[in-house]
């Protein structure tokens, strides 16, 4: 079997509401989703979700090769970016191609990827993550009630701009999940997407911990700041989670050596091989791993085969437009199916025929770091949240806190 070519597509994920974090918001809830399809001479094709940056140069590393040699082809792609480096979206392109190759390898073997990788249990524990910073109280409650209906008993909220606002929203979600769990204590996490300095992080989290028990604080300071992350970890009770924006083992090694990370994360677009290697490194230090991303399908399959998987992020309950997946959510977990490969199918005709194609990336939004990040003197009490495309999103005032069946197997 030989790799003969590739095709690229871009669909959208339609949330039906604003989504974002402390850095910004997509106001219309339409998030571009790039896809790559790798072709072979035997008619099998594999699908990876991730960027297309420098794809011609990277694809040259695997063109004509046997796709089943996945891990060595992964290293070959890294070598083809030696001079310029493999950071950022270039790493995502490598990860998308890597995931597509694993898809082909498992299809060729006639097995779901989780079984090919040595997984025993198709059930992958999950937590709810609504990218919810722009939601009103009513919208927040509605979103997490839906997660609760699928058995989710742990949730990660976006925050970091206002202590009292974060406390209020965390308590709202805590009440929802406690009731759904018939009184059992839920798990709560807060993700601030690198919005703070070290001192801001410790002060903010310690204040929240007066009335809340947080499992982890995610990306409290810059992703590469080993000393800063370690300082936050020493100053708060919660674990420190980070890693979604790291690219390559060389970026994890100094953080782990400094005791700067308690929950090791990898992004879905980093690819399956990257996740397996990071998991092995973390396991050597008795650290758990947790994949992040919207339906991180390749990493869900891989998570079944590693000994230190903790939980995986579940964002929306629907896949992107034109995408179907052989997985469903029940009793607080992803349940992987038996389709060979990833169990991911792409309706290319539907995607190409979309009436409204994804717009060019906005100059604002969650992918753009605000100028004032890490330099906010006061809480964001001006009545607006981060903007998308320059349009402010109104926020309902919130007081300080004092002490239907949905399946992701269809397209939305």
GROMACS .gro file of C-alpha atoms in nm:
model
  412
    1UNK     CA    1   0.000   0.000   0.000
    2UNK     CA    2   0.128   0.347  -0.089
    3UNK     CA    3   0.023   0.702  -0.010
    4UNK     CA    4  -0.074   0.874  -0.334
    5UNK     CA    5  -0.218   1.215  -0.242
    6UNK     CA    6  -0.431   1.427  -0.015
    7UNK     CA    7  -0.734   1.654  -0.022
    8UNK     CA    8  -0.813   1.945   0.209
    9UNK     CA    9  -1.152   2.074   0.318
   10UNK     CA   10  -1.281   2.331   0.564
   11UNK     CA   11  -1.617   2.288   0.731
   12UNK     CA   12  -1.765   2.468   1.031
   13UNK     CA   13  -1.875   2.376   1.377
   14UNK     CA   14  -2.207   2.548   1.444
   15UNK     CA   15  -2.257   2.598   1.815
   16UNK     CA   16  -2.571   2.806   1.784
   17UNK     CA   17  -2.440   3.044   2.050
   18UNK     CA   18  -2.128   3.253   2.123
   19UNK     CA   19  -1.822   3.049   2.222
   20UNK     CA   20  -1.487   3.163   2.353
   21UNK     CA   21  -1.263   3.231   2.650
   22UNK     CA   22  -1.081   3.510   2.835
   23UNK     CA   23  -0.900   3.608   2.517
   24UNK     CA   24  -1.206   3.653   2.294
   25UNK     CA   25  -1.530   3.514   2.158
   26UNK     CA   26  -1.671   3.392   1.828
   27UNK     CA   27  -1.997   3.586   1.846
   28UNK     CA   28  -2.181   3.385   1.581
   29UNK     CA   29  -2.070   3.049   1.718
   30UNK     CA   30  -1.938   2.938   1.376
   31UNK     CA   31  -1.589   2.797   1.417
   32UNK     CA   32  -1.387   2.689   1.109
   33UNK     CA   33  -1.280   2.323   1.113
   34UNK     CA   34  -0.999   2.226   0.870
   35UNK     CA   35  -0.985   1.865   0.749
   36UNK     CA   36  -0.726   1.665   0.554
   37UNK     CA   37  -0.798   1.339   0.371
   38UNK     CA   38  -0.499   1.118   0.284
   39UNK     CA   39  -0.540   0.887  -0.018
   40UNK     CA   40  -0.378   0.551  -0.099
   41UNK     CA   41  -0.340   0.332  -0.408
   42UNK     CA   42  -0.562   0.064  -0.252
   43UNK     CA   43  -0.866   0.285  -0.222
   44UNK     CA   44  -0.842   0.339   0.152
   45UNK     CA   45  -0.838   0.697   0.275
   46UNK     CA   46  -0.783   0.840   0.621
   47UNK     CA   47  -0.917   1.156   0.782
   48UNK     CA   48  -0.744   1.399   1.016
   49UNK     CA   49  -0.883   1.719   1.162
   50UNK     CA   50  -0.630   1.999   1.183
   51UNK     CA   51  -0.452   2.282   0.998
   52UNK     CA   52  -0.321   2.274   0.641
   53UNK     CA   53  -0.024   2.504   0.703
   54UNK     CA   54   0.286   2.408   0.499
   55UNK     CA   55   0.107   2.089   0.400
   56UNK     CA   56   0.277   2.055   0.060
   57UNK     CA   57   0.622   2.056   0.221
   58UNK     CA   58   0.517   1.821   0.500
   59UNK     CA   59   0.326   1.582   0.273
   60UNK     CA   60   0.644   1.535   0.067
   61UNK     CA   61   0.782   1.343   0.366
   62UNK     CA   62   0.516   1.072   0.336
   63UNK     CA   63   0.426   1.076  -0.035
   64UNK     CA   64   0.472   0.728  -0.183
   65UNK     CA   65   0.532   0.566   0.157
   66UNK     CA   66   0.340   0.280   0.314
   67UNK     CA   67   0.089   0.455   0.547
   68UNK     CA   68   0.107   0.173   0.800
   69UNK     CA   69   0.458   0.285   0.906
   70UNK     CA   70   0.291   0.559   1.107
   71UNK     CA   71   0.535   0.635   1.386
   72UNK     CA   72   0.842   0.647   1.163
   73UNK     CA   73   0.653   0.864   0.914
   74UNK     CA   74   0.568   1.098   1.203
   75UNK     CA   75   0.939   1.145   1.273
   76UNK     CA   76   1.001   1.188   0.903
   77UNK     CA   77   0.749   1.476   0.893
   78UNK     CA   78   0.922   1.638   1.190
   79UNK     CA   79   1.254   1.618   1.009
   80UNK     CA   80   1.106   1.791   0.705
   81UNK     CA   81   1.037   2.097   0.922
   82UNK     CA   82   1.382   2.091   1.083
   83UNK     CA   83   1.502   2.439   0.986
   84UNK     CA   84   1.180   2.635   1.031
   85UNK     CA   85   1.065   2.433   1.332
   86UNK     CA   86   0.746   2.239   1.398
   87UNK     CA   87   0.567   2.475   1.638
   88UNK     CA   88   0.216   2.616   1.612
   89UNK     CA   89  -0.010   2.527   1.319
   90UNK     CA   90   0.275   2.345   1.143
   91UNK     CA   91   0.268   2.096   1.430
   92UNK     CA   92  -0.110   2.076   1.387
   93UNK     CA   93  -0.066   1.989   1.020
   94UNK     CA   94   0.173   1.708   1.112
   95UNK     CA   95  -0.079   1.590   1.371
   96UNK     CA   96  -0.367   1.591   1.122
   97UNK     CA   97  -0.166   1.384   0.873
   98UNK     CA   98  -0.053   1.151   1.152
   99UNK     CA   99  -0.414   1.094   1.263
  100UNK     CA  100  -0.517   1.021   0.904
  101UNK     CA  101  -0.239   0.760   0.877
  102UNK     CA  102  -0.354   0.588   1.196
  103UNK     CA  103  -0.706   0.585   1.049
  104UNK     CA  104  -0.575   0.408   0.737
  105UNK     CA  105  -0.365   0.162   0.938
  106UNK     CA  106  -0.664   0.055   1.150
  107UNK     CA  107  -0.894   0.031   0.847
  108UNK     CA  108  -0.640  -0.188   0.670
  109UNK     CA  109  -0.639  -0.416   0.975
  110UNK     CA  110  -1.021  -0.419   0.982
  111UNK     CA  111  -1.026  -0.293   1.341
  112UNK     CA  112  -1.135   0.019   1.526
  113UNK     CA  113  -0.827   0.220   1.619
  114UNK     CA  114  -0.884   0.172   1.991
  115UNK     CA  115  -0.859  -0.205   1.947
  116UNK     CA  116  -0.555  -0.183   1.718
  117UNK     CA  117  -0.372   0.029   1.977
  118UNK     CA  118  -0.436  -0.231   2.246
  119UNK     CA  119  -0.736  -0.080   2.423
  120UNK     CA  120  -0.949  -0.314   2.633
  121UNK     CA  121  -1.241  -0.085   2.722
  122UNK     CA  122  -1.421   0.130   2.466
  123UNK     CA  123  -1.546   0.363   2.742
  124UNK     CA  124  -1.350   0.690   2.785
  125UNK     CA  125  -1.441   0.906   3.089
  126UNK     CA  126  -1.535   1.263   2.997
  127UNK     CA  127  -1.593   1.607   3.146
  128UNK     CA  128  -1.816   1.886   3.012
  129UNK     CA  129  -1.654   2.196   2.865
  130UNK     CA  130  -1.883   2.456   2.708
  131UNK     CA  131  -1.642   2.734   2.599
  132UNK     CA  132  -1.897   2.934   2.792
  133UNK     CA  133  -1.750   3.268   2.897
  134UNK     CA  134  -2.004   3.471   2.695
  135UNK     CA  135  -2.316   3.293   2.827
  136UNK     CA  136  -2.574   3.453   3.054
  137UNK     CA  137  -2.672   3.267   3.370
  138UNK     CA  138  -2.977   3.123   3.196
  139UNK     CA  139  -2.776   3.007   2.897
  140UNK     CA  140  -2.509   2.858   3.123
  141UNK     CA  141  -2.767   2.660   3.318
  142UNK     CA  142  -2.931   2.536   2.999
  143UNK     CA  143  -2.599   2.423   2.850
  144UNK     CA  144  -2.488   2.228   3.156
  145UNK     CA  145  -2.829   2.073   3.211
  146UNK     CA  146  -2.784   1.915   2.868
  147UNK     CA  147  -2.442   1.783   2.968
  148UNK     CA  148  -2.590   1.650   3.291
  149UNK     CA  149  -2.857   1.462   3.097
  150UNK     CA  150  -2.573   1.263   2.940
  151UNK     CA  151  -2.429   1.170   3.277
  152UNK     CA  152  -2.149   1.431   3.291
  153UNK     CA  153  -2.057   1.498   3.653
  154UNK     CA  154  -1.746   1.711   3.601
  155UNK     CA  155  -1.727   2.046   3.423
  156UNK     CA  156  -1.466   2.298   3.313
  157UNK     CA  157  -1.569   2.661   3.284
  158UNK     CA  158  -1.392   2.946   3.108
  159UNK     CA  159  -1.302   3.245   3.321
  160UNK     CA  160  -1.023   3.457   3.459
  161UNK     CA  161  -1.157   3.812   3.416
  162UNK     CA  162  -1.356   3.862   3.738
  163UNK     CA  163  -1.328   3.659   4.060
  164UNK     CA  164  -1.688   3.715   4.170
  165UNK     CA  165  -1.823   3.635   3.825
  166UNK     CA  166  -1.623   3.312   3.813
  167UNK     CA  167  -1.733   3.214   4.164
  168UNK     CA  168  -2.098   3.276   4.083
  169UNK     CA  169  -2.089   3.073   3.762
  170UNK     CA  170  -1.896   2.784   3.917
  171UNK     CA  171  -2.152   2.761   4.195
  172UNK     CA  172  -2.437   2.759   3.941
  173UNK     CA  173  -2.283   2.464   3.759
  174UNK     CA  174  -2.200   2.293   4.086
  175UNK     CA  175  -2.566   2.306   4.185
  176UNK     CA  176  -2.677   2.163   3.850
  177UNK     CA  177  -2.434   1.872   3.862
  178UNK     CA  178  -2.495   1.803   4.233
  179UNK     CA  179  -2.868   1.773   4.172
  180UNK     CA  180  -2.814   1.555   3.864
  181UNK     CA  181  -2.580   1.335   4.068
  182UNK     CA  182  -2.833   1.302   4.351
  183UNK     CA  183  -2.617   1.486   4.597
  184UNK     CA  184  -2.278   1.349   4.495
  185UNK     CA  185  -2.007   1.615   4.481
  186UNK     CA  186  -1.926   1.710   4.119
  187UNK     CA  187  -1.584   1.793   3.978
  188UNK     CA  188  -1.510   2.155   3.883
  189UNK     CA  189  -1.225   2.305   3.682
  190UNK     CA  190  -1.144   2.657   3.562
  191UNK     CA  191  -0.960   2.742   3.241
  192UNK     CA  192  -0.818   3.094   3.199
  193UNK     CA  193  -0.612   3.042   2.881
  194UNK     CA  194  -0.290   3.210   3.000
  195UNK     CA  195  -0.466   3.530   3.112
  196UNK     CA  196  -0.279   3.590   3.439
  197UNK     CA  197   0.055   3.663   3.601
  198UNK     CA  198   0.176   3.431   3.876
  199UNK     CA  199   0.049   3.651   4.159
  200UNK     CA  200  -0.283   3.712   3.987
  201UNK     CA  201  -0.327   3.338   3.947
  202UNK     CA  202  -0.260   3.257   4.313
  203UNK     CA  203  -0.479   3.542   4.439
  204UNK     CA  204  -0.769   3.457   4.207
  205UNK     CA  205  -0.766   3.082   4.272
  206UNK     CA  206  -0.715   3.113   4.648
  207UNK     CA  207  -1.019   3.341   4.666
  208UNK     CA  208  -1.228   3.089   4.473
  209UNK     CA  209  -1.103   2.808   4.695
  210UNK     CA  210  -1.258   2.975   4.999
  211UNK     CA  211  -1.594   2.830   4.885
  212UNK     CA  212  -1.507   2.586   4.608
  213UNK     CA  213  -1.300   2.273   4.563
  214UNK     CA  214  -1.137   2.292   4.219
  215UNK     CA  215  -0.986   1.982   4.058
  216UNK     CA  216  -0.755   2.192   3.842
  217UNK     CA  217  -0.673   2.539   3.720
  218UNK     CA  218  -0.585   2.529   3.351
  219UNK     CA  219  -0.315   2.739   3.184
  220UNK     CA  220  -0.300   2.998   3.465
  221UNK     CA  221   0.013   3.161   3.318
  222UNK     CA  222   0.205   3.138   2.991
  223UNK     CA  223   0.244   2.789   2.853
  224UNK     CA  224   0.627   2.788   2.864
  225UNK     CA  225   0.667   2.946   3.210
  226UNK     CA  226   0.790   2.646   3.410
  227UNK     CA  227   0.886   2.855   3.714
  228UNK     CA  228   0.554   3.042   3.705
  229UNK     CA  229   0.342   2.731   3.671
  230UNK     CA  230   0.534   2.569   3.957
  231UNK     CA  231   0.481   2.879   4.173
  232UNK     CA  232   0.107   2.867   4.107
  233UNK     CA  233   0.101   2.498   4.194
  234UNK     CA  234   0.269   2.568   4.527
  235UNK     CA  235   0.031   2.854   4.604
  236UNK     CA  236  -0.306   2.686   4.544
  237UNK     CA  237  -0.477   2.361   4.640
  238UNK     CA  238  -0.595   2.283   4.287
  239UNK     CA  239  -0.381   2.091   4.042
  240UNK     CA  240  -0.222   2.281   3.755
  241UNK     CA  241  -0.321   2.153   3.410
  242UNK     CA  242  -0.140   2.259   3.094
  243UNK     CA  243   0.004   2.130   2.767
  244UNK     CA  244  -0.259   2.183   2.497
  245UNK     CA  245  -0.040   2.440   2.321
  246UNK     CA  246   0.291   2.259   2.362
  247UNK     CA  247   0.447   2.102   2.053
  248UNK     CA  248   0.690   1.817   2.103
  249UNK     CA  249   0.837   1.635   2.402
  250UNK     CA  250   1.112   1.895   2.429
  251UNK     CA  251   0.854   2.148   2.549
  252UNK     CA  252   0.703   1.917   2.811
  253UNK     CA  253   1.034   1.805   2.959
  254UNK     CA  254   1.128   2.131   3.140
  255UNK     CA  255   0.776   2.169   3.282
  256UNK     CA  256   0.771   1.818   3.421
  257UNK     CA  257   1.126   1.851   3.554
  258UNK     CA  258   1.030   2.171   3.739
  259UNK     CA  259   0.720   2.015   3.896
  260UNK     CA  260   0.516   2.272   3.701
  261UNK     CA  261   0.233   2.048   3.579
  262UNK     CA  262   0.002   1.810   3.765
  263UNK     CA  263  -0.233   1.716   3.479
  264UNK     CA  264  -0.058   1.680   3.143
  265UNK     CA  265  -0.273   1.783   2.848
  266UNK     CA  266  -0.238   1.735   2.474
  267UNK     CA  267  -0.448   1.889   2.198
  268UNK     CA  268  -0.650   1.682   1.954
  269UNK     CA  269  -0.472   1.845   1.659
  270UNK     CA  270  -0.134   1.731   1.794
  271UNK     CA  271  -0.206   1.383   1.661
  272UNK     CA  272  -0.215   1.030   1.796
  273UNK     CA  273   0.160   0.963   1.796
  274UNK     CA  274   0.227   1.284   1.989
  275UNK     CA  275  -0.033   1.187   2.251
  276UNK     CA  276   0.112   0.838   2.293
  277UNK     CA  277   0.464   0.975   2.344
  278UNK     CA  278   0.354   1.247   2.586
  279UNK     CA  279   0.152   0.988   2.780
  280UNK     CA  280   0.458   0.765   2.816
  281UNK     CA  281   0.669   1.059   2.936
  282UNK     CA  282   0.402   1.164   3.188
  283UNK     CA  283   0.359   0.806   3.308
  284UNK     CA  284   0.729   0.790   3.391
  285UNK     CA  285   0.660   1.069   3.644
  286UNK     CA  286   0.328   0.924   3.768
  287UNK     CA  287   0.134   1.209   3.607
  288UNK     CA  288  -0.212   1.172   3.450
  289UNK     CA  289  -0.293   1.281   3.095
  290UNK     CA  290  -0.606   1.448   2.963
  291UNK     CA  291  -0.679   1.513   2.591
  292UNK     CA  292  -0.851   1.839   2.498
  293UNK     CA  293  -1.041   1.955   2.191
  294UNK     CA  294  -1.386   1.933   2.043
  295UNK     CA  295  -1.452   1.560   2.003
  296UNK     CA  296  -1.080   1.466   2.011
  297UNK     CA  297  -1.163   1.140   1.832
  298UNK     CA  298  -0.812   1.016   1.755
  299UNK     CA  299  -0.699   1.081   2.112
  300UNK     CA  300  -1.008   0.908   2.254
  301UNK     CA  301  -0.905   0.591   2.072
  302UNK     CA  302  -0.547   0.633   2.196
  303UNK     CA  303  -0.661   0.705   2.552
  304UNK     CA  304  -0.796   0.351   2.585
  305UNK     CA  305  -0.443   0.213   2.548
  306UNK     CA  306  -0.247   0.424   2.801
  307UNK     CA  307  -0.235   0.354   3.176
  308UNK     CA  308  -0.252   0.716   3.293
  309UNK     CA  309  -0.555   0.860   3.114
  310UNK     CA  310  -0.763   1.069   3.356
  311UNK     CA  311  -1.052   1.222   3.159
  312UNK     CA  312  -1.117   1.370   2.813
  313UNK     CA  313  -1.277   1.698   2.719
  314UNK     CA  314  -1.627   1.692   2.576
  315UNK     CA  315  -1.722   2.024   2.423
  316UNK     CA  316  -2.026   2.017   2.194
  317UNK     CA  317  -2.250   1.712   2.168
  318UNK     CA  318  -2.265   1.749   1.790
  319UNK     CA  319  -1.984   1.711   1.534
  320UNK     CA  320  -1.902   1.971   1.268
  321UNK     CA  321  -2.118   2.011   0.957
  322UNK     CA  322  -2.071   1.718   0.720
  323UNK     CA  323  -1.890   1.502   0.974
  324UNK     CA  324  -2.026   1.188   1.142
  325UNK     CA  325  -1.853   0.981   1.408
  326UNK     CA  326  -1.906   0.633   1.546
  327UNK     CA  327  -1.914   0.736   1.909
  328UNK     CA  328  -2.187   0.833   2.151
  329UNK     CA  329  -2.201   0.978   2.501
  330UNK     CA  330  -2.369   0.808   2.794
  331UNK     CA  331  -2.316   0.782   3.169
  332UNK     CA  332  -2.049   1.051   3.160
  333UNK     CA  333  -1.826   0.888   2.902
  334UNK     CA  334  -1.751   0.865   2.532
  335UNK     CA  335  -1.844   0.518   2.404
  336UNK     CA  336  -1.635   0.426   2.100
  337UNK     CA  337  -1.784   0.213   1.824
  338UNK     CA  338  -1.664  -0.084   1.618
  339UNK     CA  339  -1.619   0.087   1.280
  340UNK     CA  340  -1.273   0.018   1.136
  341UNK     CA  341  -1.031   0.306   1.180
  342UNK     CA  342  -1.139   0.622   1.357
  343UNK     CA  343  -1.505   0.570   1.274
  344UNK     CA  344  -1.510   0.921   1.125
  345UNK     CA  345  -1.683   0.987   0.796
  346UNK     CA  346  -1.682   1.309   0.594
  347UNK     CA  347  -1.961   1.415   0.357
  348UNK     CA  348  -1.741   1.612   0.119
  349UNK     CA  349  -2.028   1.699  -0.112
  350UNK     CA  350  -2.224   1.855   0.172
  351UNK     CA  351  -1.923   2.051   0.294
  352UNK     CA  352  -1.838   2.185  -0.050
  353UNK     CA  353  -2.201   2.279  -0.110
  354UNK     CA  354  -2.241   2.482   0.209
  355UNK     CA  355  -2.429   2.806   0.139
  356UNK     CA  356  -2.219   2.999   0.385
  357UNK     CA  357  -1.853   2.914   0.374
  358UNK     CA  358  -1.633   2.990   0.676
  359UNK     CA  359  -1.518   3.347   0.689
  360UNK     CA  360  -1.154   3.446   0.714
  361UNK     CA  361  -1.026   3.448   1.074
  362UNK     CA  362  -1.135   3.757   1.262
  363UNK     CA  363  -0.879   4.002   1.394
  364UNK     CA  364  -1.031   3.938   1.736
  365UNK     CA  365  -1.141   3.620   1.906
  366UNK     CA  366  -1.012   3.341   2.130
  367UNK     CA  367  -0.712   3.281   1.903
  368UNK     CA  368  -0.579   3.636   1.950
  369UNK     CA  369  -0.410   3.727   2.280
  370UNK     CA  370  -0.544   4.061   2.408
  371UNK     CA  371  -0.299   4.344   2.460
  372UNK     CA  372  -0.401   4.373   2.826
  373UNK     CA  373  -0.367   4.002   2.911
  374UNK     CA  374  -0.161   3.969   3.229
  375UNK     CA  375  -0.177   4.347   3.282
  376UNK     CA  376  -0.533   4.397   3.407
  377UNK     CA  377  -0.528   4.602   3.725
  378UNK     CA  378  -0.897   4.551   3.805
  379UNK     CA  379  -1.161   4.290   3.731
  380UNK     CA  380  -1.348   4.316   3.402
  381UNK     CA  381  -1.642   4.506   3.551
  382UNK     CA  382  -1.726   4.717   3.247
  383UNK     CA  383  -2.027   4.502   3.157
  384UNK     CA  384  -1.875   4.343   2.847
  385UNK     CA  385  -1.687   4.027   2.774
  386UNK     CA  386  -1.414   3.974   2.514
  387UNK     CA  387  -1.517   4.076   2.165
  388UNK     CA  388  -1.542   3.884   1.839
  389UNK     CA  389  -1.477   4.078   1.524
  390UNK     CA  390  -1.483   4.399   1.725
  391UNK     CA  391  -1.840   4.364   1.854
  392UNK     CA  392  -1.878   4.358   2.233
  393UNK     CA  393  -2.097   4.093   2.391
  394UNK     CA  394  -2.315   4.217   2.673
  395UNK     CA  395  -2.292   4.038   3.006
  396UNK     CA  396  -2.564   4.019   3.264
  397UNK     CA  397  -2.454   4.146   3.603
  398UNK     CA  398  -2.395   3.865   3.853
  399UNK     CA  399  -2.381   3.899   4.231
  400UNK     CA  400  -2.102   3.766   4.447
  401UNK     CA  401  -2.173   3.418   4.584
  402UNK     CA  402  -2.174   3.393   4.963
  403UNK     CA  403  -2.110   3.071   5.074
  404UNK     CA  404  -3.370   1.595   2.511
  405UNK     CA  405  -3.155   1.301   2.388
  406UNK     CA  406  -2.862   1.424   2.181
  407UNK     CA  407  -2.615   1.197   2.002
  408UNK     CA  408  -2.290   1.304   1.837
  409UNK     CA  409  -2.330   1.030   1.577
  410UNK     CA  410  -2.516   1.260   1.339
  411UNK     CA  411  -2.432   1.597   1.188
  412UNK     CA  412  -2.564   1.925   1.321
   0.00000   0.00000   0.00000
